[in-house]
Coordinates of C-alpha atoms in Angstrom, one line a residue:
M1 CA -31.8 73.2 -15.3
T2 CA -32.9 71.1 -12.3
F3 CA -30.4 70.1 -9.6
L4 CA -30.9 66.6 -8.0
P5 CA -29.6 65.9 -4.5
D6 CA -26.5 63.8 -4.1
R7 CA -27.8 60.6 -2.6
T8 CA -24.6 59.9 -0.8
D9 CA -25.0 63.1 1.1
M10 CA -28.6 62.3 1.7
K11 CA -27.8 59.0 3.4
T12 CA -25.2 60.8 5.5
T13 CA -27.8 63.3 6.5
V14 CA -30.4 60.7 7.5
F15 CA -27.8 58.8 9.4
S16 CA -26.7 61.9 11.2
R17 CA -30.2 62.9 12.2
A18 CA -30.9 59.4 13.6
R19 CA -27.8 59.6 15.7
L20 CA -28.7 63.1 16.9
A21 CA -32.2 62.0 17.8
G22 CA -30.7 59.3 20.0
L23 CA -28.7 61.9 21.8
I24 CA -31.3 64.7 22.1
V25 CA -34.3 62.7 23.3
P26 CA -32.7 61.7 26.6
L27 CA -31.5 65.2 27.1
L28 CA -35.0 66.6 26.6
M29 CA -36.4 64.0 29.1
S30 CA -34.0 65.1 31.7
A31 CA -34.3 68.8 31.0
G32 CA -36.4 69.6 34.0
A33 CA -33.9 68.1 36.4
W34 CA -31.0 69.6 34.6
T35 CA -32.3 73.2 34.6
A36 CA -33.3 72.8 38.3
T37 CA -29.6 72.3 39.1
L38 CA -28.5 75.4 37.2
P39 CA -27.1 78.2 39.4
A40 CA -29.0 81.5 39.5
L41 CA -26.2 83.2 37.5
A42 CA -26.9 80.9 34.5
Q43 CA -30.4 82.5 34.1
P44 CA -29.7 86.3 34.0
A45 CA -32.8 88.5 34.2
P46 CA -33.3 90.9 31.3
V47 CA -32.2 94.5 32.0
V48 CA -35.1 96.9 31.6
R49 CA -34.3 100.6 31.1
T50 CA -36.9 103.3 30.9
L51 CA -36.8 107.0 30.1
P52 CA -36.7 109.2 33.2
D53 CA -39.7 111.0 34.6
F54 CA -38.9 114.7 35.4
T55 CA -42.2 115.7 36.8
D56 CA -41.2 115.3 40.4
L57 CA -38.0 117.3 39.8
V58 CA -39.9 120.1 38.2
D59 CA -42.3 120.3 41.2
Q60 CA -39.3 120.2 43.5
V61 CA -36.9 122.7 41.9
G62 CA -39.2 124.8 39.7
P63 CA -40.4 127.2 42.4
A64 CA -36.8 128.2 43.1
V65 CA -36.1 129.2 39.4
V66 CA -36.8 132.9 38.5
N67 CA -37.1 135.0 35.5
I68 CA -34.8 138.1 35.3
R69 CA -35.5 141.1 33.2
T70 CA -33.1 144.0 32.9
M71 CA -33.8 147.6 32.0
E72 CA -31.6 150.5 30.8
R73 CA -32.2 154.2 30.7
A74 CA -32.3 155.7 27.2
S75 CA -33.2 159.1 25.8
A76 CA -36.4 158.7 23.8
K77 CA -37.0 160.9 20.9
G78 CA -40.3 161.8 19.3
S79 CA -41.2 160.4 15.9
E80 CA -42.8 163.6 14.5
D81 CA -42.2 164.1 10.8
G82 CA -41.1 160.7 9.8
A83 CA -38.8 159.2 12.4
M84 CA -39.3 155.4 12.9
D85 CA -41.6 154.6 15.8
P86 CA -39.9 153.7 19.1
E87 CA -41.7 150.3 19.1
M88 CA -40.2 149.4 15.7
Q89 CA -36.8 150.5 16.8
E90 CA -37.0 148.3 19.9
F91 CA -38.1 145.4 17.6
F92 CA -34.9 145.8 15.5
R93 CA -32.7 146.2 18.6
R94 CA -34.0 143.1 20.2
F95 CA -34.1 140.8 17.2
F96 CA -31.2 142.1 15.2
G97 CA -28.9 143.3 17.9
V98 CA -28.4 146.9 16.6
P99 CA -30.6 150.0 16.7
M100 CA -32.2 151.0 13.4
P101 CA -31.3 154.5 12.2
N102 CA -34.0 157.2 12.2
L103 CA -34.8 157.3 8.5
P104 CA -37.3 159.9 7.2
R105 CA -40.6 158.8 5.8
P106 CA -40.9 159.2 2.0
G107 CA -41.9 162.8 1.1
R108 CA -41.2 164.3 4.5
P109 CA -38.2 166.3 5.7
N110 CA -36.1 164.8 8.4
R111 CA -36.5 167.5 11.1
P112 CA -34.8 167.3 14.4
A113 CA -37.0 165.3 16.9
P114 CA -37.9 167.0 20.1
Q115 CA -36.1 165.8 23.2
M116 CA -38.1 163.9 25.8
P117 CA -37.3 162.8 29.4
D118 CA -35.1 159.8 29.9
E119 CA -37.1 156.5 30.1
E120 CA -36.3 152.9 31.0
V121 CA -36.6 150.5 28.1
P122 CA -36.3 146.7 28.2
R123 CA -32.7 145.5 27.7
G124 CA -32.8 141.7 28.0
V125 CA -34.3 138.6 29.5
G126 CA -32.5 135.8 31.4
S127 CA -32.9 133.3 34.2
G128 CA -31.6 132.6 37.7
F129 CA -32.2 130.5 40.7
I130 CA -32.6 131.2 44.4
L131 CA -29.7 130.2 46.6
S132 CA -31.2 131.0 50.0
A133 CA -34.5 131.7 51.7
D134 CA -33.5 135.4 52.3
G135 CA -33.4 136.3 48.6
Y136 CA -29.9 135.7 47.2
V137 CA -30.2 134.8 43.5
M138 CA -27.5 133.4 41.2
T139 CA -27.3 134.2 37.5
N140 CA -24.8 134.9 34.7
A141 CA -22.8 138.1 34.8
H142 CA -23.7 138.9 31.2
V143 CA -27.4 138.8 32.1
V144 CA -27.1 141.8 34.4
D145 CA -24.1 143.5 32.8
G146 CA -24.8 147.2 32.1
A147 CA -28.3 147.0 33.5
D148 CA -29.7 150.1 35.3
E149 CA -32.5 148.0 36.8
V150 CA -32.9 144.3 37.4
I151 CA -36.4 142.8 38.0
V152 CA -36.8 139.3 39.3
T153 CA -40.1 137.4 38.8
L154 CA -41.0 134.4 40.8
T155 CA -43.1 131.5 39.7
D156 CA -46.0 132.8 41.8
K157 CA -45.8 136.0 39.6
R158 CA -44.4 138.2 42.4
E159 CA -41.9 140.8 41.1
F160 CA -39.0 142.4 43.0
K161 CA -36.4 145.0 42.1
A162 CA -33.1 143.3 42.7
R163 CA -29.8 144.8 43.9
I164 CA -26.7 143.6 42.1
V165 CA -24.4 142.3 44.9
G166 CA -21.5 141.6 42.5
A167 CA -20.6 140.2 39.1
D168 CA -17.5 138.4 37.9
K169 CA -17.0 138.6 34.1
R170 CA -14.1 136.1 34.1
T171 CA -16.4 133.3 35.3
D172 CA -19.7 134.9 34.1
V173 CA -21.2 134.5 37.6
A174 CA -23.4 137.2 39.2
L175 CA -25.2 137.4 42.5
V176 CA -28.3 139.6 43.0
K177 CA -30.4 140.2 46.1
I178 CA -34.2 140.7 46.4
A179 CA -36.0 141.9 49.6
A180 CA -38.0 138.8 50.5
T181 CA -37.9 136.0 53.0
G182 CA -39.1 132.4 53.3
L183 CA -38.4 131.8 49.6
P184 CA -37.9 128.3 48.1
F185 CA -34.3 127.6 47.3
V186 CA -32.2 125.1 45.4
K187 CA -30.0 122.3 46.8
V188 CA -26.4 122.4 45.6
G189 CA -25.0 119.2 44.2
D190 CA -21.6 117.6 44.0
V191 CA -20.1 118.1 40.5
G192 CA -17.5 115.4 41.3
R193 CA -20.3 112.8 41.2
L194 CA -21.6 114.0 37.8
R195 CA -21.0 111.4 35.1
V196 CA -20.9 111.6 31.3
G197 CA -24.1 110.1 30.0
E198 CA -26.1 111.1 33.1
W199 CA -29.6 112.7 32.6
V200 CA -29.9 116.3 33.5
M201 CA -32.6 119.0 33.2
A202 CA -32.7 122.7 32.7
I203 CA -35.3 125.3 33.7
G204 CA -35.2 128.8 32.3
S205 CA -36.8 131.5 30.2
P206 CA -35.7 130.9 26.6
F207 CA -36.9 133.8 24.4
G208 CA -38.8 135.1 27.5
L209 CA -40.9 132.0 27.9
E210 CA -40.9 131.6 31.6
N211 CA -40.3 128.2 33.4
T212 CA -39.5 126.3 30.3
V213 CA -38.2 122.8 31.1
T214 CA -35.8 120.9 28.8
A215 CA -33.7 117.8 29.4
G216 CA -30.8 115.8 28.0
I217 CA -27.6 114.2 29.0
V218 CA -24.1 115.2 30.1
S219 CA -22.1 115.1 26.9
A220 CA -18.7 115.8 28.4
K221 CA -16.9 117.4 31.4
Q222 CA -13.9 119.7 31.7
R223 CA -14.5 121.4 28.4
D224 CA -12.0 124.3 28.0
T225 CA -13.8 127.3 26.7
G226 CA -12.6 129.9 29.2
D227 CA -9.5 130.7 31.2
Y228 CA -10.9 130.0 34.6
L229 CA -13.7 127.5 34.0
P230 CA -13.8 123.8 32.9
F231 CA -17.4 123.7 31.5
I232 CA -20.0 120.9 31.6
Q233 CA -21.1 120.1 28.1
T234 CA -24.7 118.9 27.6
D235 CA -27.2 118.3 24.8
V236 CA -29.9 120.0 26.8
A237 CA -31.8 122.5 24.7
V238 CA -30.6 125.9 25.8
N239 CA -31.5 129.1 23.9
P240 CA -31.2 132.9 24.5
G241 CA -33.0 133.6 27.8
N242 CA -31.9 130.3 29.4
S243 CA -28.7 132.0 30.5
G244 CA -28.3 131.9 34.3
G245 CA -30.8 129.1 34.8
P246 CA -29.9 125.9 36.7
L247 CA -28.7 122.6 35.3
I248 CA -30.3 119.9 37.6
N249 CA -29.4 116.3 38.1
M250 CA -31.8 113.4 38.8
R251 CA -31.5 113.9 42.5
G252 CA -32.9 117.4 42.2
E253 CA -29.6 119.1 42.8
V254 CA -28.1 122.0 40.9
V255 CA -24.8 121.0 39.3
G256 CA -24.3 123.9 36.9
I257 CA -25.4 127.3 35.5
N258 CA -26.5 127.3 31.9
S259 CA -24.2 129.9 30.3
Q260 CA -23.2 129.3 26.7
I261 CA -24.3 127.6 23.5
Y262 CA -22.4 126.6 20.4
S263 CA -24.4 127.9 17.5
R264 CA -24.0 129.1 13.9
S265 CA -27.5 130.4 13.7
G266 CA -28.1 131.9 17.1
G267 CA -30.4 129.0 18.1
F268 CA -29.8 125.7 19.8
M269 CA -27.7 123.2 17.8
G270 CA -27.3 120.4 20.3
I271 CA -24.3 121.7 22.3
S272 CA -24.6 123.8 25.4
F273 CA -22.3 124.6 28.2
A274 CA -22.8 125.1 32.0
I275 CA -20.6 126.5 34.7
P276 CA -19.9 123.9 37.3
I277 CA -21.7 124.8 40.5
D278 CA -18.7 124.3 42.7
E279 CA -16.8 126.9 40.8
A280 CA -19.8 129.2 40.8
M281 CA -20.3 128.8 44.6
R282 CA -16.7 129.8 45.2
V283 CA -17.3 133.0 43.2
S284 CA -20.6 133.8 44.8
D285 CA -19.2 133.4 48.3
Q286 CA -16.6 136.1 47.6
L287 CA -19.2 138.3 45.9
R288 CA -21.5 138.0 48.9
A289 CA -18.6 138.8 51.3
S290 CA -16.9 141.7 49.4
G291 CA -18.8 142.4 46.2
H292 CA -15.8 141.3 44.1
V293 CA -13.5 138.3 43.5
T294 CA -9.9 138.1 44.5
R295 CA -7.6 135.9 42.5
G296 CA -3.9 135.0 42.6
R297 CA -1.4 135.7 39.8
I298 CA 2.2 134.9 39.1
G299 CA 2.9 137.0 36.0
V300 CA 3.5 134.6 33.2
R301 CA 2.1 134.1 29.7
I302 CA 1.6 130.5 28.9
D303 CA 0.8 128.1 26.0
Q304 CA 0.0 124.5 25.4
V305 CA 2.8 121.8 25.1
T306 CA 2.5 119.8 21.9
R307 CA 3.3 116.1 21.6
E308 CA 6.2 116.7 19.3
V309 CA 7.7 119.3 21.6
A310 CA 7.3 117.1 24.6
E311 CA 9.0 114.2 22.9
S312 CA 11.8 116.3 21.6
I313 CA 12.8 117.7 25.0
G314 CA 12.4 114.5 26.9
L315 CA 9.2 115.5 28.7
G316 CA 7.5 112.3 27.5
K317 CA 3.8 113.1 27.2
P318 CA 2.3 116.5 26.4
Q319 CA 1.5 118.1 29.7
G320 CA 2.2 121.3 31.7
A321 CA 2.1 124.9 30.7
L322 CA 4.8 126.4 28.4
V323 CA 6.1 129.7 29.8
R324 CA 6.3 132.1 26.8
N325 CA 7.0 135.3 28.7
V326 CA 7.8 136.2 32.3
E327 CA 6.6 139.7 33.4
S328 CA 9.3 142.0 34.7
G329 CA 9.1 142.3 38.5
S330 CA 6.5 139.6 38.8
P331 CA 6.4 136.8 41.4
A332 CA 7.5 134.4 38.7
E333 CA 10.6 136.4 37.8
K334 CA 11.5 136.7 41.5
A335 CA 11.1 133.0 41.9
G336 CA 13.4 132.2 39.0
V337 CA 11.0 131.1 36.4
E338 CA 12.4 131.5 32.9
A339 CA 10.8 131.8 29.5
G340 CA 10.9 128.3 27.9
D341 CA 10.2 126.6 31.3
I342 CA 7.3 124.1 31.3
I343 CA 5.3 124.3 34.6
V344 CA 4.3 120.7 35.3
R345 CA 3.0 121.0 38.9
F346 CA 1.6 123.7 41.2
D347 CA 1.6 123.0 44.9
G348 CA 2.0 119.3 44.1
K349 CA -1.0 119.3 41.7
T350 CA -0.2 118.1 38.2
I351 CA -0.8 120.5 35.3
D352 CA -2.2 118.3 32.6
K353 CA -3.0 121.2 30.3
A354 CA -2.1 124.8 30.2
S355 CA -5.5 126.0 31.3
D356 CA -5.1 124.2 34.6
L357 CA -2.5 126.6 35.8
P358 CA -4.5 129.9 35.8
R359 CA -7.4 128.1 37.6
L360 CA -5.1 126.7 40.3
V361 CA -3.2 130.0 40.7
G362 CA -6.4 132.1 40.5
N363 CA -8.0 130.0 43.3
T364 CA -5.0 130.6 45.6
K365 CA -5.2 133.5 48.1
P366 CA -2.7 136.3 47.3
G367 CA 0.2 136.3 49.7
T368 CA 0.3 132.5 49.9
R369 CA 3.7 130.8 49.6
S370 CA 3.5 128.1 46.9
T371 CA 5.7 125.7 45.0
L372 CA 6.1 125.6 41.3
T373 CA 7.7 122.5 39.6
V374 CA 9.2 123.4 36.2
F375 CA 10.8 121.2 33.6
R376 CA 14.0 122.9 32.3
R377 CA 16.8 121.5 30.2
G378 CA 15.6 117.9 30.8
Q379 CA 15.2 118.2 34.6
N380 CA 12.5 119.1 37.1
R381 CA 13.2 121.9 39.5
D382 CA 11.1 123.1 42.4
L383 CA 10.8 126.9 42.8
S384 CA 9.2 128.7 45.8
I385 CA 6.9 131.5 44.8
T386 CA 4.7 134.1 46.6
I387 CA 1.3 134.6 44.9
A388 CA 0.3 138.1 44.0
E389 CA -3.2 139.5 43.5
L390 CA -4.7 139.7 40.0
E391 CA -6.0 143.2 39.3
P392 CA -9.8 143.2 38.7
D393 CA -10.7 142.8 35.1
A394 CA -7.1 143.2 34.0
V395 CA -6.5 142.3 30.4
A396 CA -3.1 140.9 29.4
A397 CA -1.4 142.7 26.6
A398 CA -1.4 140.8 23.4
G399 CA 1.6 140.0 21.2
G400 CA 5.0 141.3 21.8
K401 CA 7.3 144.1 20.5
P402 CA 9.3 143.5 17.3
A403 CA 12.6 141.8 17.7
A404 CA 15.4 144.1 18.5
R405 CA 17.7 145.1 15.6
G406 CA 20.7 146.7 17.3
S407 CA 23.0 149.2 15.5
E408 CA 26.2 147.7 16.8
P409 CA 28.1 145.4 14.4
A410 CA 27.8 141.7 15.0
K411 CA 30.8 140.1 16.6
A412 CA 30.7 136.8 14.6
A413 CA 28.5 135.0 12.2
G414 CA 28.0 131.4 11.2
T415 CA 25.9 129.3 8.9
V416 CA 24.3 125.9 9.5
Q417 CA 23.5 124.7 6.0
A418 CA 21.6 121.6 6.9
L419 CA 18.9 123.6 8.7
G420 CA 19.0 126.6 6.4
V421 CA 19.5 129.1 9.2
T422 CA 22.2 131.8 9.5
V423 CA 22.9 133.2 13.0
T424 CA 25.0 135.9 14.5
E425 CA 26.0 136.6 18.1
L426 CA 24.0 139.2 20.1
S427 CA 25.5 142.6 20.7
D428 CA 25.5 144.0 24.2
A429 CA 22.8 146.5 23.2
Q430 CA 20.6 143.7 21.8
R431 CA 21.0 141.7 24.9
K432 CA 19.9 144.6 27.0
E433 CA 17.0 145.5 24.8
L434 CA 15.8 141.9 24.6
K435 CA 16.6 141.1 28.2
A436 CA 18.3 138.0 27.0
R437 CA 21.2 136.5 29.0
H438 CA 22.2 134.2 26.2
G439 CA 21.2 133.2 22.6
V440 CA 22.1 133.9 19.0
R441 CA 20.2 136.0 16.5
V442 CA 18.8 134.7 13.2
T443 CA 20.0 136.8 10.3
A444 CA 18.6 134.7 7.4
V445 CA 16.4 131.6 6.9
A446 CA 15.8 129.2 4.1
D447 CA 14.8 125.6 3.4
A448 CA 13.9 123.7 6.6
A449 CA 14.2 126.7 8.9
A450 CA 11.9 128.7 6.7
R451 CA 9.4 125.9 6.5
A452 CA 9.4 125.6 10.3
G453 CA 8.5 129.3 10.7
L454 CA 11.8 130.8 11.9
R455 CA 12.2 134.5 11.0
E456 CA 15.0 136.9 10.6
G457 CA 15.4 138.7 14.0
D458 CA 14.4 135.7 16.1
V459 CA 16.8 134.8 18.9
I460 CA 17.6 131.1 19.4
L461 CA 18.0 130.5 23.1
A462 CA 18.6 126.7 23.1
V463 CA 18.9 123.7 20.8
G464 CA 17.3 120.6 22.3
N465 CA 18.1 120.9 26.0
T466 CA 21.3 122.8 25.4
E467 CA 21.6 126.5 26.0
V468 CA 23.6 128.5 23.4
T469 CA 25.4 131.7 24.1
N470 CA 27.4 132.1 20.8
V471 CA 27.6 130.8 17.2
R472 CA 30.1 128.1 18.1
E473 CA 27.9 126.6 20.8
F474 CA 24.9 126.8 18.4
E475 CA 26.8 124.9 15.7
A476 CA 28.0 122.3 18.1
A477 CA 24.5 121.7 19.5
V478 CA 23.0 121.3 16.0
A479 CA 25.8 118.9 15.0
K480 CA 25.0 116.7 18.0
A481 CA 21.3 116.7 17.2
D482 CA 19.7 113.5 15.8
R483 CA 19.0 114.4 12.1
G484 CA 16.5 111.6 11.9
K485 CA 14.2 113.6 14.3
P486 CA 13.0 117.2 14.3
V487 CA 15.6 119.6 15.9
N488 CA 13.9 121.5 18.7
M489 CA 14.9 125.1 19.1
L490 CA 13.7 127.4 21.9
V491 CA 13.1 130.8 20.1
Q492 CA 12.4 134.3 21.4
R493 CA 10.4 136.5 19.2
G494 CA 9.9 140.0 20.6
D495 CA 9.2 139.4 24.3
M496 CA 7.6 135.9 23.7
V497 CA 9.2 132.5 23.7
Q498 CA 8.2 129.4 21.8
F499 CA 9.5 126.0 20.7
V500 CA 10.2 125.6 16.9
L501 CA 10.7 122.1 15.4
V502 CA 13.1 122.2 12.4
R503 CA 13.1 119.1 10.3
A504 CA 16.5 118.7 8.7
A505 CA 16.7 118.0 5.0
R506 CA 17.8 114.4 4.2

């Protein structure tokens, strides 16, 4: 089938073109004069972007990057009568992470191997960079941890035995010293100026390949992967052996120490993390002065504040650090901090997330008088606190003791059917054992309470922003709660406190 044009439309088209020609021709004739009168902004120049050239940066920073080898003393045993060769054992240790057992060769008895003198064997390979011309070198704490000898190799192939000045496992920063002068050293940059999307470069010794250069961009800042450090995330290729090497910006300044990778295979997967250089310098200054790092502590265990909890208690947005436990005799207890408080500011600095608190407190000198702002029962309160010293490498105890189950009979009991929780008042013995000044003890859970995670033996300290000291107050607080929203309960389990949101059945 052939479609013929509609002649009415054709006439209209011809007529329209004629009219358009009469309009366009004069415009074309005056185009030169018209464009001459256009302002400069009407003719934007095309933006030309090119990939960065790192060659000058490598020449500038490369000589200050070092290779670090570590050695450890081990008792070597002969391989007579079938024991696996020491070289093969070292191969398995380095590439599989565990020593291979001494298996006898087929057809030979497994006789005891003769003892030989202790010898030093390779332990690991890492990277580092020179901070000063007199031989101070920064690297990761895990690079030198457990080493009996540290050997630093410069780009000019000179080797030095290094002395470990100090190492801080919490931040994974270490400082070593070599006996040399007139060394090339790095320039320290300003992490505050570092922007997401900015080009950065790494130099290190991945898999022992010295002075390997890789590059990428800053993927994110303030990544929380540790208690005391907000890491810089990049897509720079970092592999085992890069640890301790510098992360360098396009101005040739060190902005971080390459420290960790995210990997499911042990190799690079596009995500690597660097310690911000400002944090590392604070640590290295203390290591240089005293060989160790002094940190502040206040004696609380904390947790994140969820959006639902923040909304249910009137905090608004999720911020601050939820206090789950207050250590007995700690600065926090002396200052009046209570389990269930939410610390929203420290010395006037806002606590956006829980991990901000240990960093701010840790960077405060012990003995300093500081101010904590806590959100409690719907109101902010300022508490004065004296910072104590955190014990070196102290590890906080995990978990809490089981909830107390006193032998005295309960004074009274009550049931709130809508929430599926049965409670009883605390006996004097239970209050003393739990160190609880108020609250009611859960004796049974069902329905909404069970779904929310309440357990028998839990102690409910508050409903919403209302403290409860007995069953009657508990029932009254629940009755006043808006059943259209989750009912927020402050619950003590063992020696830890948490918020539990119970959604009432409708």
